Structure formats: structure tokens, C-alpha cells
Amino acid sequence: MAGIQLIAIVFGVAMAFWTYRAYRRRDLLGVEAAIWFAVWLGLILVSAFPDALRNVVGPLKVARLLDLVMIVGILLLSTLVFLLNNRVRRLERRMVELVRRLALSADEPHGSGKDSKGEVHRDPGQTTK
């Protein structure tokens, strides 16, 4: 086993562990964690058994296995960037809508019964030092 293979395997195991930790902290949903586990498992398997994919490289007319791995990696990264961009745009639209609603409710004299300007009121019985 070459040194780079060992590095890739250790990297894959470490990232799988960090994915597990993020899932346990509820930073990732189950589906997201499963996708990332599949990515890290794929990296580990390709690194540990590169000869198993030699049959795939030939019919795809790819010169080397590394070229295939790079092409798949670029496709996956492009997909992730696209999905992240969509998510950011959606969050941005939601945030603009929320700010608009808050700004409009701040103009109303008797909005929802809450203090619309965000001022902090103290309890009258409380003394300050």
C-alpha cells in the first residue's frame, strides 16, 4: 500500500468520525449524515482497493483511475456548490422577508402587543446598583 493511499484512508476515517460527531450534535440531519458517510466510505474503498475499479476505467475511456476519481470529485463538488448556492439564496429571501415584516410591525403603534423596537424594560420593583 502506497503512502498516499494510507493518508487517504486515514483522512476518510477522520472525516467519517467528524461526520458522526456532527450528526450526534444534531448539526446534520440523518440524510445529510448518510450522504457524507457514503462519500467517506467511497474514498476509503477507492483508496484501499484501487484495482477493483480497473474494470470501470476501461469502458469509460478514462486513461487512469486517478483521472476518474478527479472527474467524479469535480462533479460532486459542482453539485454541492450549486445546492449550497440555492440554499443561501433561499435563506437570503427568507431573511429579507423577515426584516420587512419586522420593519413594518415596528411602524405600527400597537403591533402584536410586544415591544416592537426591541427596548429592554426592567421590572419596576427591581433596583439597580
Coordinates of C-alpha atoms in Angstrom, one line a residue:
M1 CA 0.0 0.0 0.0
A2 CA 1.4 3.4 -1.0
G3 CA 1.8 6.2 1.4
I4 CA -0.8 8.3 -0.4
Q5 CA -3.3 5.5 0.0
L6 CA -2.7 5.3 3.7
I7 CA -3.1 9.1 4.0
A8 CA -6.4 9.0 2.1
I9 CA -7.7 6.2 4.3
V10 CA -6.8 8.0 7.5
F11 CA -8.4 11.1 6.1
G12 CA -11.6 9.3 5.2
V13 CA -11.8 7.7 8.6
A14 CA -11.2 11.0 10.4
M15 CA -13.9 12.7 8.3
A16 CA -16.3 9.9 8.9
F17 CA -15.7 10.4 12.6
W18 CA -16.3 14.1 12.4
T19 CA -19.5 13.5 10.4
Y20 CA -20.7 11.2 13.2
R21 CA -19.9 13.8 15.8
A22 CA -21.8 16.5 13.8
Y23 CA -24.7 14.1 13.5
R24 CA -24.7 13.4 17.2
R25 CA -24.7 17.1 18.0
R26 CA -27.6 17.4 15.6
D27 CA -25.7 19.7 13.2
L28 CA -26.5 17.2 10.4
L29 CA -29.8 15.6 9.5
G30 CA -29.9 11.8 9.1
V31 CA -30.0 12.1 5.3
E32 CA -27.1 14.5 5.2
A33 CA -25.0 12.3 7.5
A34 CA -25.8 9.3 5.4
I35 CA -24.6 11.1 2.2
W36 CA -21.4 12.2 3.9
F37 CA -20.8 8.7 5.2
A38 CA -21.2 7.3 1.7
V39 CA -18.7 9.9 0.4
W40 CA -16.1 9.0 3.0
L41 CA -16.7 5.3 2.6
G42 CA -16.3 5.6 -1.1
L43 CA -13.0 7.5 -0.6
I44 CA -11.8 4.7 1.8
L45 CA -12.8 1.9 -0.6
V46 CA -11.2 3.6 -3.7
S47 CA -8.0 4.2 -1.7
A48 CA -7.8 0.8 -0.2
F49 CA -8.8 -1.2 -3.3
P50 CA -7.8 0.7 -6.4
D51 CA -7.5 -2.4 -8.6
A52 CA -11.2 -3.2 -8.1
L53 CA -12.1 -0.2 -10.2
R54 CA -9.8 -1.0 -13.1
N55 CA -12.8 -2.7 -14.9
V56 CA -14.7 0.6 -14.7
V57 CA -11.9 2.7 -16.1
G58 CA -11.6 0.8 -19.4
P59 CA -15.2 1.1 -20.7
L60 CA -15.4 4.8 -19.6
K61 CA -12.3 5.6 -21.8
V62 CA -10.5 7.2 -18.9
A63 CA -6.8 7.0 -19.0
R64 CA -6.1 6.4 -15.3
L65 CA -8.1 5.7 -12.2
L66 CA -6.9 9.0 -10.7
D67 CA -8.5 10.8 -13.7
L68 CA -11.8 9.0 -12.9
V69 CA -11.6 9.9 -9.2
M70 CA -10.8 13.6 -10.1
I71 CA -13.8 13.8 -12.6
V72 CA -16.2 12.3 -10.1
G73 CA -14.8 14.6 -7.4
I74 CA -15.3 17.7 -9.6
L75 CA -18.8 16.6 -10.4
L76 CA -19.7 16.1 -6.8
L77 CA -18.2 19.5 -5.8
S78 CA -20.0 21.3 -8.5
T79 CA -23.3 19.7 -7.4
L80 CA -22.6 20.7 -3.7
V81 CA -21.8 24.3 -4.7
F82 CA -25.0 24.5 -6.7
L83 CA -27.1 23.2 -3.9
L84 CA -25.4 25.4 -1.3
N85 CA -25.9 28.4 -3.6
N86 CA -29.6 27.6 -3.8
R87 CA -29.9 27.2 0.0
V88 CA -28.1 30.5 0.6
R89 CA -30.4 32.3 -1.9
R90 CA -33.5 30.8 -0.2
L91 CA -32.3 31.8 3.3
E92 CA -31.5 35.3 1.9
R93 CA -35.0 35.7 0.6
R94 CA -36.5 34.5 3.9
M95 CA -34.3 36.9 5.9
V96 CA -35.3 39.9 3.7
E97 CA -39.0 38.9 4.1
L98 CA -38.5 38.7 7.9
V99 CA -36.7 42.1 8.1
R100 CA -39.5 43.6 6.1
R101 CA -42.2 42.2 8.4
L102 CA -40.3 43.4 11.4
A103 CA -39.8 46.9 10.0
L104 CA -43.5 47.1 9.1
S105 CA -44.5 45.9 12.6
A106 CA -42.2 48.4 14.2
D107 CA -44.2 51.2 12.4
E108 CA -47.5 50.0 13.8
P109 CA -48.4 51.8 17.1
H110 CA -50.0 48.7 18.7
G111 CA -48.4 45.8 16.8
S112 CA -48.7 42.4 18.4
G113 CA -48.6 43.6 22.0
K114 CA -44.9 43.2 22.2
D115 CA -42.3 46.0 22.3
S116 CA -41.6 46.3 18.6
K117 CA -38.4 48.5 19.0
G118 CA -36.5 45.9 21.0
E119 CA -36.1 48.1 24.1
V120 CA -35.5 46.3 27.3
H121 CA -37.8 47.1 30.2
R122 CA -36.9 46.4 33.7
D123 CA -39.2 45.1 36.4
P124 CA -40.3 48.3 38.4
G125 CA -39.7 46.5 41.7
Q126 CA -36.1 45.7 40.7
T127 CA -33.4 48.0 41.9
T128 CA -30.2 48.8 40.1
K129 CA -26.8 49.1 41.7

